[in-house]
Short mmCIF file of C-alpha atoms in Angstrom, two decimals:
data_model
loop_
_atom_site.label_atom_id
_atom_site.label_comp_id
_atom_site.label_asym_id
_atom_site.label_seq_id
_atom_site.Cartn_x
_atom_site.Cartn_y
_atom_site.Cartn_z
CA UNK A 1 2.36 1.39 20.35
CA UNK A 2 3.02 3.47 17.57
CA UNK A 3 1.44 6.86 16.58
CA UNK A 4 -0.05 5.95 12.88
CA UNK A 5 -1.42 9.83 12.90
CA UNK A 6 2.24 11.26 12.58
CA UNK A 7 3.29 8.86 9.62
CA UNK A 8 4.03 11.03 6.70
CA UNK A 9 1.83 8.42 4.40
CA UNK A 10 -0.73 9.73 6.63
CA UNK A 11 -2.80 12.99 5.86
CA UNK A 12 -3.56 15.50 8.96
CA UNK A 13 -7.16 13.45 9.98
CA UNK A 14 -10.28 14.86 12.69
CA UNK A 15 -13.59 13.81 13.38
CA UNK A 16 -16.01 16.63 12.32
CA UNK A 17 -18.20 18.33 14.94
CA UNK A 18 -22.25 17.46 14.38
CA UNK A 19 -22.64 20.87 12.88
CA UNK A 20 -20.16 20.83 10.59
CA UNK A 21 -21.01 17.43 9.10
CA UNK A 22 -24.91 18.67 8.71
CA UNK A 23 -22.79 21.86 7.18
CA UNK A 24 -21.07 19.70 4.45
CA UNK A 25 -24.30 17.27 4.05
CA UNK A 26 -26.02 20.05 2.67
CA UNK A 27 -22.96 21.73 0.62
CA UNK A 28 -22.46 18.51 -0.93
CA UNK A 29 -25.94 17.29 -1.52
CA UNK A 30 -25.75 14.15 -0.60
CA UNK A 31 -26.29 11.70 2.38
CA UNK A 32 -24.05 9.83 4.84
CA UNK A 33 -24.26 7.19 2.53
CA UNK A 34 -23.30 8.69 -0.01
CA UNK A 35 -19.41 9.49 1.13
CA UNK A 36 -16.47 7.60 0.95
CA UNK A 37 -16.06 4.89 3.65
CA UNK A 38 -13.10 4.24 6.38
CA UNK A 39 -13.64 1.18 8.34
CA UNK A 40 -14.22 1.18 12.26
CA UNK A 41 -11.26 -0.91 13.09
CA UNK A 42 -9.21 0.74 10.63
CA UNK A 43 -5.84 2.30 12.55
CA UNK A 44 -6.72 6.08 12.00
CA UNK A 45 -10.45 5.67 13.13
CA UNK A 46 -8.92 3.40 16.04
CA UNK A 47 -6.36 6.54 16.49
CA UNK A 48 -8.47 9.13 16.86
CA UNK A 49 -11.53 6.87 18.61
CA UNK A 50 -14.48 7.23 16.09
CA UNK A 51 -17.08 6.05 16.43
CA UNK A 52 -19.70 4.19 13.62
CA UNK A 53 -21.56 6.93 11.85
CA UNK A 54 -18.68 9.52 12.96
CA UNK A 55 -16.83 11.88 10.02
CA UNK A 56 -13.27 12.02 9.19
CA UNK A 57 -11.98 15.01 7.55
CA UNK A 58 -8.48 14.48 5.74
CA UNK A 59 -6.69 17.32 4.44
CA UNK A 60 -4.58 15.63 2.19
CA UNK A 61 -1.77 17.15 0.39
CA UNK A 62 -2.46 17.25 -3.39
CA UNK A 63 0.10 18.02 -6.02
CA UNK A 64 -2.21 19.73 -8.15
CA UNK A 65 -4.35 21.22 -5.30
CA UNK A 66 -1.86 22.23 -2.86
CA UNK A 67 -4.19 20.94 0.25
CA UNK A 68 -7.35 19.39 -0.61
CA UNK A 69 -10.24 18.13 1.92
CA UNK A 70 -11.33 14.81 1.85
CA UNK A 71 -14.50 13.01 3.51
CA UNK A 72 -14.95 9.59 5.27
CA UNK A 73 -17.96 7.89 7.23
CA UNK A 74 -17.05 5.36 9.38
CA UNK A 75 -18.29 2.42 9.17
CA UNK B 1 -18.79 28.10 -4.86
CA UNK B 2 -15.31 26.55 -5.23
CA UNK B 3 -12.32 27.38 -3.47
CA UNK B 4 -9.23 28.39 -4.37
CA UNK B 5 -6.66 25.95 -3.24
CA UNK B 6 -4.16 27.03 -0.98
CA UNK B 7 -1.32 26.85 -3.17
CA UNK B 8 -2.99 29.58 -5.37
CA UNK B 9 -3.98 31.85 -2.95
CA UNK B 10 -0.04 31.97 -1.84
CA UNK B 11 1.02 32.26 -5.20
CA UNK B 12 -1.53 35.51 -5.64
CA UNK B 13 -0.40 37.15 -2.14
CA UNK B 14 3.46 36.83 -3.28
CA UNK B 15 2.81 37.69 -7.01
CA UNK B 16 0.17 40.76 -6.02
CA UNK B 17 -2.42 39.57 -8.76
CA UNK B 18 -6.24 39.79 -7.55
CA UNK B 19 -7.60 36.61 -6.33
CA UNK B 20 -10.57 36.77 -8.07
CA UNK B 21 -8.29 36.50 -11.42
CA UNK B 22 -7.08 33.50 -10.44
CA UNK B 23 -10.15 31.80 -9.57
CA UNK B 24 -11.97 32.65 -12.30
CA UNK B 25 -9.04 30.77 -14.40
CA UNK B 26 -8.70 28.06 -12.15
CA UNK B 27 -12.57 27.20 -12.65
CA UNK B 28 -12.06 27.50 -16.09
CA UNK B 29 -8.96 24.69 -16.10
CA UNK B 30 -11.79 23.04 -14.09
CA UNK B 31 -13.46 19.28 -15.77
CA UNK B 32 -16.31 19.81 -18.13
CA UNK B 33 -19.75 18.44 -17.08
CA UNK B 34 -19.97 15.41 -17.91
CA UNK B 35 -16.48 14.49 -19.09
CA UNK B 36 -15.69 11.06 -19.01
CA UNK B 37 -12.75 11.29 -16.81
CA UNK B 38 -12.72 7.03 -15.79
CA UNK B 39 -12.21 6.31 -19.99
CA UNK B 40 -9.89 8.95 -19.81
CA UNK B 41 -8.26 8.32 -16.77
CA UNK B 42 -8.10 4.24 -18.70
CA UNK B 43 -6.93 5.10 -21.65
CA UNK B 44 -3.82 7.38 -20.32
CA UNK B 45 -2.89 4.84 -18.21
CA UNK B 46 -2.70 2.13 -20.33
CA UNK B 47 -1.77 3.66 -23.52
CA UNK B 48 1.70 5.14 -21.21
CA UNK B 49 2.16 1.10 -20.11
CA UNK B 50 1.74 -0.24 -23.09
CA UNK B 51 5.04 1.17 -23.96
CA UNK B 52 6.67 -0.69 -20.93
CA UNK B 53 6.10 -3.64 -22.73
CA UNK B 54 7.81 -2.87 -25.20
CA UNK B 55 11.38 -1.36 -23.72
CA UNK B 56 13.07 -3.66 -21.68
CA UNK B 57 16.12 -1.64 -19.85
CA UNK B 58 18.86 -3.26 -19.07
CA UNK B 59 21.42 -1.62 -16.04
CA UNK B 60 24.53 -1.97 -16.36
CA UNK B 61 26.44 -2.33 -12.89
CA UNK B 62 25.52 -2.14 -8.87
CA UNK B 63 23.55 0.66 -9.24
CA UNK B 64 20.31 -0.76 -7.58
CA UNK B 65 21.57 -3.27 -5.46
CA UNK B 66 17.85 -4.36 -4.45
CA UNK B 67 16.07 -5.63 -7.02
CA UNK B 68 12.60 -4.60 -7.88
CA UNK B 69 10.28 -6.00 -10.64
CA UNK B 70 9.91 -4.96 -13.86
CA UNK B 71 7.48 -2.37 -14.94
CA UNK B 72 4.36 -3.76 -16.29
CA UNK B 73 3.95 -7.01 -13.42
CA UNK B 74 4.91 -3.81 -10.62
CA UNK B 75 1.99 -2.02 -12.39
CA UNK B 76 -0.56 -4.80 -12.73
CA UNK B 77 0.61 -5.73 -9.02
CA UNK B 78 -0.33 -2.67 -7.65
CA UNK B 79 -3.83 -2.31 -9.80
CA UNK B 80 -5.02 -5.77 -8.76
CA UNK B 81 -4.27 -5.14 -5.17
CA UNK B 82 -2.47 -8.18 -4.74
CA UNK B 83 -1.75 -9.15 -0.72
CA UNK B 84 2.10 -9.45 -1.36
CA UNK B 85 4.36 -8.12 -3.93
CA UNK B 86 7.29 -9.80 -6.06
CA UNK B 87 9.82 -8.13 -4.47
CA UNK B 88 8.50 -6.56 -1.28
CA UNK B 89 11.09 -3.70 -0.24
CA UNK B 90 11.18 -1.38 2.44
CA UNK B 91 12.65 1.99 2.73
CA UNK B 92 13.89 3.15 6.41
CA UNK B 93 14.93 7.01 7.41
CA UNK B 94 16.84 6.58 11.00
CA UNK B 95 16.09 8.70 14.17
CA UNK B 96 18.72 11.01 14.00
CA UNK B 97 19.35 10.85 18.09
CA UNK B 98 20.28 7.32 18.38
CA UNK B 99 22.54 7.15 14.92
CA UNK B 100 25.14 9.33 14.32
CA UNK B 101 28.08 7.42 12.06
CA UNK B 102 28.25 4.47 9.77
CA UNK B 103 29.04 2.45 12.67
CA UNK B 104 25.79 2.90 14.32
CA UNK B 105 24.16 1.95 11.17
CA UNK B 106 25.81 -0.87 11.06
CA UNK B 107 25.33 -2.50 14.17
CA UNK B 108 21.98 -2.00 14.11
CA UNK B 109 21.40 -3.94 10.55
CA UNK B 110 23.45 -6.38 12.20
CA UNK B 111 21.73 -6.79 15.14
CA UNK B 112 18.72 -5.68 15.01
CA UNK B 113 17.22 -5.51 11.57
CA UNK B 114 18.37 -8.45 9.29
CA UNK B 115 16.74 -11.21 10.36
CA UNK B 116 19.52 -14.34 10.69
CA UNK B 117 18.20 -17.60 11.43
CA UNK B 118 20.25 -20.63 12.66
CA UNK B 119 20.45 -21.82 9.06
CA UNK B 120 22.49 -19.20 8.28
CA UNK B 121 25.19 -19.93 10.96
CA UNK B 122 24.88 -23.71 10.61
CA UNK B 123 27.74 -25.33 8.82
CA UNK B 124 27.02 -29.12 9.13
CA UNK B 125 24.87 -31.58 10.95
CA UNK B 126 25.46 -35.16 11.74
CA UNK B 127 21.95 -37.42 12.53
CA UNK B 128 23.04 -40.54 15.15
CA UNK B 129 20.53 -42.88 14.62
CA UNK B 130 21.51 -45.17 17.28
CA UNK B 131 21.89 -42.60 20.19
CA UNK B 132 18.95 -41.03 18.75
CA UNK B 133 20.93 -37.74 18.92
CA UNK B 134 21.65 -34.72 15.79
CA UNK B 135 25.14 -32.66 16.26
CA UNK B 136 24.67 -29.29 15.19
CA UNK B 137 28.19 -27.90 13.75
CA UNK B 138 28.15 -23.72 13.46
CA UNK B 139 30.59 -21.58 11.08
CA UNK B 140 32.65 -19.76 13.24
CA UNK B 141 33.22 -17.22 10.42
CA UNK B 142 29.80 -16.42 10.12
CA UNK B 143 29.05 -15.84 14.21
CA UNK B 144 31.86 -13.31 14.24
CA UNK B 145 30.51 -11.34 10.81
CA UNK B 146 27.04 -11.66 12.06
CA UNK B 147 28.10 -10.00 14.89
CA UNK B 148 25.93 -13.14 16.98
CA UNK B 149 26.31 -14.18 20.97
CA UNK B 150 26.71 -18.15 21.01
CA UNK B 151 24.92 -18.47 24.36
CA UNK B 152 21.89 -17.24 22.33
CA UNK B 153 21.85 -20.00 20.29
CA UNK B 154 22.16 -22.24 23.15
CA UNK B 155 18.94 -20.34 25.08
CA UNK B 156 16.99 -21.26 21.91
CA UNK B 157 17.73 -24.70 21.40
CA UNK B 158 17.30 -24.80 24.56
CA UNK B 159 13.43 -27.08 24.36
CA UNK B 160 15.49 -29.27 21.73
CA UNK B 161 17.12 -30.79 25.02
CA UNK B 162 21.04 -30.52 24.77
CA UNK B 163 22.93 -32.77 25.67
CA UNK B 164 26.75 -31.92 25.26
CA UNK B 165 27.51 -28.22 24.20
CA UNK B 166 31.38 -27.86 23.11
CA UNK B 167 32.99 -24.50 21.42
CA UNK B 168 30.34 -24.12 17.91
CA UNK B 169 29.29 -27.18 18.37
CA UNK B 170 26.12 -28.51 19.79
CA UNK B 171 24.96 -32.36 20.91
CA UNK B 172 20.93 -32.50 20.95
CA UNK B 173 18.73 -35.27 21.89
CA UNK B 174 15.24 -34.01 21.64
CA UNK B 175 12.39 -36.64 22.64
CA UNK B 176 10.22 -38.33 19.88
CA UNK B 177 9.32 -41.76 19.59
CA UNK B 178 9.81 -42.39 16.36
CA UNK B 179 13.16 -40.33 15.94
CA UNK B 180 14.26 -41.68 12.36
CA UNK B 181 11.28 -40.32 10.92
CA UNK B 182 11.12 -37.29 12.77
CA UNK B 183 14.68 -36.74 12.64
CA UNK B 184 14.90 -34.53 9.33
CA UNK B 185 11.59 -32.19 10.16
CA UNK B 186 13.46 -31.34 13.62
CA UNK B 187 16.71 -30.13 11.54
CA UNK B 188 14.22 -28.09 9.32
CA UNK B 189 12.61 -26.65 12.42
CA UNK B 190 15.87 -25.82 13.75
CA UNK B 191 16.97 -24.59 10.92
CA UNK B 192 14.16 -22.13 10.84
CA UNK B 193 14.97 -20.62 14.13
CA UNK B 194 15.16 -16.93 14.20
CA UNK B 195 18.25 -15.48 16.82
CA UNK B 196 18.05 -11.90 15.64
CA UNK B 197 16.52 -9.33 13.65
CA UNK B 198 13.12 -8.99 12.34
CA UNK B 199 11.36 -11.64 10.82
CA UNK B 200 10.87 -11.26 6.59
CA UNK B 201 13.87 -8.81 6.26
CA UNK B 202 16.41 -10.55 4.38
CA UNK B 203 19.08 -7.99 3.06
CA UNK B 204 19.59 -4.79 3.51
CA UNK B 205 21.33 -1.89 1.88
CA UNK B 206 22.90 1.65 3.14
CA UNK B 207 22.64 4.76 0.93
CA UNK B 208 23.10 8.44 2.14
CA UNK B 209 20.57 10.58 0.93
CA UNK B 210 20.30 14.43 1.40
CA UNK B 211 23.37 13.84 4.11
CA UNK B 212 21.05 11.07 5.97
CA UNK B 213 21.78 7.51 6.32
CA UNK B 214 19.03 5.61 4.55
CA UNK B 215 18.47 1.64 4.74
CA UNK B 216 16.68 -0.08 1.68
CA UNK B 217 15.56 -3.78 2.63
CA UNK B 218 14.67 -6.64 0.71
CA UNK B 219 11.62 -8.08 2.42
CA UNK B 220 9.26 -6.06 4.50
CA UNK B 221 7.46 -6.09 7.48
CA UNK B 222 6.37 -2.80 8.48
CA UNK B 223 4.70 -3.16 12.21
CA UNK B 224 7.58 -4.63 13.52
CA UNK B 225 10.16 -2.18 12.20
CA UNK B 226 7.74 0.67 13.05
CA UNK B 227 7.93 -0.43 16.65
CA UNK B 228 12.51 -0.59 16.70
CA UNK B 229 13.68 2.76 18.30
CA UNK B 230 16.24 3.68 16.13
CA UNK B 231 14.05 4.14 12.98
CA UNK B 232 12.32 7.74 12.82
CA UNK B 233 8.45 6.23 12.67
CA UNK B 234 7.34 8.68 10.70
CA UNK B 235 9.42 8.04 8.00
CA UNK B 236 9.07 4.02 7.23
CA UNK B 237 7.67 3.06 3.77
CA UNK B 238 7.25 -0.38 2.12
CA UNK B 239 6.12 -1.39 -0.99
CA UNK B 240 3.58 -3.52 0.09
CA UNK B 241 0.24 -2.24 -0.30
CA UNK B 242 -1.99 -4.19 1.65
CA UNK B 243 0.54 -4.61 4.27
CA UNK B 244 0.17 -0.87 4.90
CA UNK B 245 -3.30 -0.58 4.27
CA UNK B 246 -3.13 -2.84 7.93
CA UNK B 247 -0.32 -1.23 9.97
CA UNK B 248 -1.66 2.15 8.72
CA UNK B 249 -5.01 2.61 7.58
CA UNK B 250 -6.67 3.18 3.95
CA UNK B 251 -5.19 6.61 3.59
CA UNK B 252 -1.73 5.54 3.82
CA UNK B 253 -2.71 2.69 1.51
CA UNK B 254 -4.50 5.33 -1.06
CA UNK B 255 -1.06 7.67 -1.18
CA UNK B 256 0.85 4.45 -1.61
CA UNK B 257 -0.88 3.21 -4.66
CA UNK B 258 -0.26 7.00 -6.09
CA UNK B 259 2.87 7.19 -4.94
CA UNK B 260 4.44 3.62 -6.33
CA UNK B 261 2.55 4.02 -9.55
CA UNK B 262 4.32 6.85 -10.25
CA UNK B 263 7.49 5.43 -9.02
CA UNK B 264 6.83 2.74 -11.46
CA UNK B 265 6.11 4.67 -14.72
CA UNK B 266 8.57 6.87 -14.31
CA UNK B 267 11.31 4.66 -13.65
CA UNK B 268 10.63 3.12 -17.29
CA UNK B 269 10.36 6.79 -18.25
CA UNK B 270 6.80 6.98 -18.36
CA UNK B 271 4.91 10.36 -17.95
CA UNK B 272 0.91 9.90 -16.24
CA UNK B 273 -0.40 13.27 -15.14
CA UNK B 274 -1.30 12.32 -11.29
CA UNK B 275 -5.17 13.13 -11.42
CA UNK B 276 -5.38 10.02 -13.52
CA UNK B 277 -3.93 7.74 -10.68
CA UNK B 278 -5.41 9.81 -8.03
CA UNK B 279 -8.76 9.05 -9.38
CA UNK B 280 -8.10 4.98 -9.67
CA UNK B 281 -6.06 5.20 -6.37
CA UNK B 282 -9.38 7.21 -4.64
CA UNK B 283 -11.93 4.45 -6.70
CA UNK B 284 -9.63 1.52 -5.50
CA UNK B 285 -10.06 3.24 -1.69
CA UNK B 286 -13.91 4.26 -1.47
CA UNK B 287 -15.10 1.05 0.12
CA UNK B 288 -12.46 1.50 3.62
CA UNK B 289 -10.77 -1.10 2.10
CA UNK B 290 -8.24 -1.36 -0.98
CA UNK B 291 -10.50 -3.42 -3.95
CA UNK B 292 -8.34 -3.89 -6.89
CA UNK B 293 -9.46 -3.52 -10.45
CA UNK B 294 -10.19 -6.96 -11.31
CA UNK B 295 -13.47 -8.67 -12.02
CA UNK B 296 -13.99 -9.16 -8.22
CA UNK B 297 -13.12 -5.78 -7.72
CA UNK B 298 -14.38 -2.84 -8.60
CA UNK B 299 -15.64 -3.93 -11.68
CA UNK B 300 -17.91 -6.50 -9.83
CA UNK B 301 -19.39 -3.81 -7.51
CA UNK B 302 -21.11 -2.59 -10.59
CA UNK B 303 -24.82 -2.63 -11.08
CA UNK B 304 -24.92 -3.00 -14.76
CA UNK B 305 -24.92 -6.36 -15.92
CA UNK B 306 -23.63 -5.45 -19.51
CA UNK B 307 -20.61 -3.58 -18.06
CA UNK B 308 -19.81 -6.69 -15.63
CA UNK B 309 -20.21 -8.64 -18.54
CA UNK B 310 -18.25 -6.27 -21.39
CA UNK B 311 -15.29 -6.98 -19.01
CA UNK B 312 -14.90 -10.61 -18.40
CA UNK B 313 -16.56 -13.80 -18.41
CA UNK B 314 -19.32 -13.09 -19.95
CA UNK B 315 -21.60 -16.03 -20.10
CA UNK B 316 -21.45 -16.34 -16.05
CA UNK B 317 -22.74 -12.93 -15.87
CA UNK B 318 -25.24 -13.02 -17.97
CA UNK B 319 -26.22 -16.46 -16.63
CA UNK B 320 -26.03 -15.09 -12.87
CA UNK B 321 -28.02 -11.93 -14.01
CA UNK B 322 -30.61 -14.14 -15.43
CA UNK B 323 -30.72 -16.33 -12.59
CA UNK B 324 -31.32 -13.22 -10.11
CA UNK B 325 -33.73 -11.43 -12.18
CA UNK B 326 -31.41 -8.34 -11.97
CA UNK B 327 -32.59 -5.25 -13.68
CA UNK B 328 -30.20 -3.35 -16.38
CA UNK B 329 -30.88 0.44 -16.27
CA UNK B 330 -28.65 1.28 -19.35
CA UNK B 331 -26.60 4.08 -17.06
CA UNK B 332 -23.49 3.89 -18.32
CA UNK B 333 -20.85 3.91 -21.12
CA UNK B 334 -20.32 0.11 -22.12
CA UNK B 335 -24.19 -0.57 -21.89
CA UNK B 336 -25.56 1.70 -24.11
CA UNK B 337 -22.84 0.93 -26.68
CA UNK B 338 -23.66 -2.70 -26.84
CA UNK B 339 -27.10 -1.90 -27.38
CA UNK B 340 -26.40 1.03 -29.88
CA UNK B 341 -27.31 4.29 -28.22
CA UNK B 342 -26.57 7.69 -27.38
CA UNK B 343 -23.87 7.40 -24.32
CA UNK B 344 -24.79 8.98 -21.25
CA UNK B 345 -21.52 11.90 -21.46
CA UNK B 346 -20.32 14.75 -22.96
CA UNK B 347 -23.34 16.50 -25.24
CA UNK B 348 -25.09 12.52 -24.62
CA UNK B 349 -26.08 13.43 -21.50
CA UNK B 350 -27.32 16.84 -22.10
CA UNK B 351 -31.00 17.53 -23.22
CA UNK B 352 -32.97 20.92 -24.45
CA UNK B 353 -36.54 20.80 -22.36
CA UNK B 354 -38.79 23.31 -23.85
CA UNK B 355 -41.24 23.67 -21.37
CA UNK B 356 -44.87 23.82 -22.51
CA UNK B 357 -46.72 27.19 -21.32
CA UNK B 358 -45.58 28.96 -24.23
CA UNK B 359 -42.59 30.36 -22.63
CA UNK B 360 -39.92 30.66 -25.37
CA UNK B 361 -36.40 30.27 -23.05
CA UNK B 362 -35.63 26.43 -22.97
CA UNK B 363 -32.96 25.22 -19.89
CA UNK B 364 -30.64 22.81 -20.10
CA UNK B 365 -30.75 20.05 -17.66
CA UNK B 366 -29.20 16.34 -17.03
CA UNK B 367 -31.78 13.09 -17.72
#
């Protein structure tokens, strides 16, 4: 089996508590609907075992923005 | 309330400048409400690859001894989001505990990574028609340099049914009726046999990098190479997209599209600031899966008829649109400028509301 989390492709990933995803709901504005999708079967929601309506957080490493955090619903 | 990125508060705690300095001239290098940052994003990609077109470079001697395509197909390639590339490639860091010297390398490219099939080992065959029998002759030359163990080959043609097996040579007499006609698809099945290595990896290349050993490959398959023990797992990339979007999700497929884009301009000696490809890589990735910018892409996941339209095709479009009673809501750039109006950016998007109870202060807000 291989571990797709420590790939270096691969940002640092975690599904967000319920309170933090209300949190960034209302930070952002928006709805679950409204972020950026990651499929269920997809390896890093298999990985960390999300499930459907869950919230990745990705802190990605961004040239311009040192580390930046991204947002994905599964779906 | 933005934050300051990490990098920047570093830079302020080494430095000893107030971090409220900084932030207040980071929000200022900030995007503009309302900037058009997709057209812009378009035209500083394209305007950078048109020039690819025009330079063709030509390298003189072995100095990439795997080939890759040339700029502009590698570009439109990765855009589209097409399932296999040209010249699919893989690069391959080693775990430093199981390889130490050149001769570890080696023998593993050798014997575990290159894939060699019998063809490659095969030197002759003779079809008997009336013993209904094919004898398989093998290079001996090529068993030694392929490092290869003959009673391997022996194991696997093993269901063929052999009949005599002398030294490199092997007697078959496999079971078909009609064996005339079936006699040439067995040889091709045969010859299609894999003994060792991993399947899709044809060649493959040793460079030292940074005092490492580092294997470049021409053909890629990433799962199974993931899964040898002598490669560091962390460090295996290929070229292929989709192929990684699979083995390792759509963020590893998002970085990929940034990162060979950028490979693949600057290699022609292209310069793309990377919040232009960030943005198409991060558009290309929203859905979970990668969408490539084609008309069933992203552009088809657009509302607006006239934008679908403006692209390609544009009798089907309208025809569908028609067809569906779809509604156009004149929302973005190429809509309104068929039809002649204000576009929805920049000052276009911004209106003065004076509000009527005699109040003199106006406020700016979007449509």
């Amino acid at each position: 089996m291989i571990d797709v989390l420590r790939h270096q492709l691969n940002p640092e990933a975690r599904i967000l508590p319920k309170e933090e995803v209300d949190e960034l709901l209302n930070r952002l504005k928006c709805s679950k609907t409204d972020l950026p999708k990651i499929k269920l079967e997809d390896p890093v929601s298999v990985a960390l075992k999300a499930k459907q309506g869950d919230v990745i957080e990705f802190t990605r490493k961004s040239e311009t923005a040192g580390l930046s955090k991204y947002y994905r619903v599964v779906i | 309330m933005i934050d300051l990125p990490v990098k920047y508060k570093e830079y302020a705690k080494s430095k000893g400048i107030d971090e409220n300095e900084i932030l207040k001239k980071y929000e200022n290098s900030l995007i503009d409400p309302y900037l058009p940052i997709g057209i812009i994003a378009a035209q500083s990609i394209t305007e950078a690859s048109s020039q690819a077109t025009l330079k063709t470079k030509h390298v003189v001697g072995i100095q990439e001894e795997v080939k890759t395509s040339a700029t502009l197909p590698r570009l439109m390639e990765i855009f589209d989001a097409r399932e296999r590339p040209e010249s699919p490639s893989m690069t391959i860091y080693l775990n430093k505990e199981k390889i130490k010297d050149l001769k570890d390398v080696e023998q593993f490219i050798y014997r575990k990574l290159v894939e060699i099939k019998i063809k490659d080992i095969l030197l002759d065959y003779e079809v008997d028609l009336v013993n209904q029998s094919i004898k398989l002759i093998f290079d001996k030359n090529s068993i030694s340099e392929n490092m290869i163990d003959f009673n391997k080959v022996k194991d696997l043609l093993k269901p063929f049914n052999i009949e005599k097996d002398a030294e490199y040579s092997i007697v078959i007499k496999p079971n078909y009726k009609e064996f005339h006609k079936e006699a040439l698809k067995i040889i091709n099945k045969i010859k299609n046999i894999t003994i060792s290595g991993i399947k899709g990896i044809e060649r493959a290349v040793t460079k030292i990098e940074n005092g490492e050993f580092v294997i470049k490959t021409e053909g890629s398959n990433l799962k199974d190479v993931l899964e040898l023990e002598e490669v560091d797992p962390s460090r295996v990339f290929t070229n292929d997209i989709i192929e990684t979007y699979q083995v390792l999700g759509i963020e590893a497929a998002r970085n990929l599209i940034v990162k060979e884009a950028l490979k693949t301009l600057a290699a022609s000696g292209l310069k793309v600031d990377i919040r232009h490809l960030y943005l198409v890589a991060d558009l290309m990735c929203w859905e979970g899966n990668v969408v490539g910018v084609t008309r069933y892409g992203i552009v088809s996941r657009s509302p607006s008829v006239l934008t679908r339209m403006a692209f390609e095709m544009p009798v089907k479009n309208l025809v569908d649109a028609s067809v569906f009673h779809e509604k156009e809501e004149f929302k973005y750039l190429f809509n309104n400028i068929i039809t002649n109006q204000v576009i929805p950016v920049g000052t276009g998007k911004v209106r003065v509301v004076v509000k009527e109870d005699g109040n003199n202060g106006g406020n700016k807000e979007g449509s």
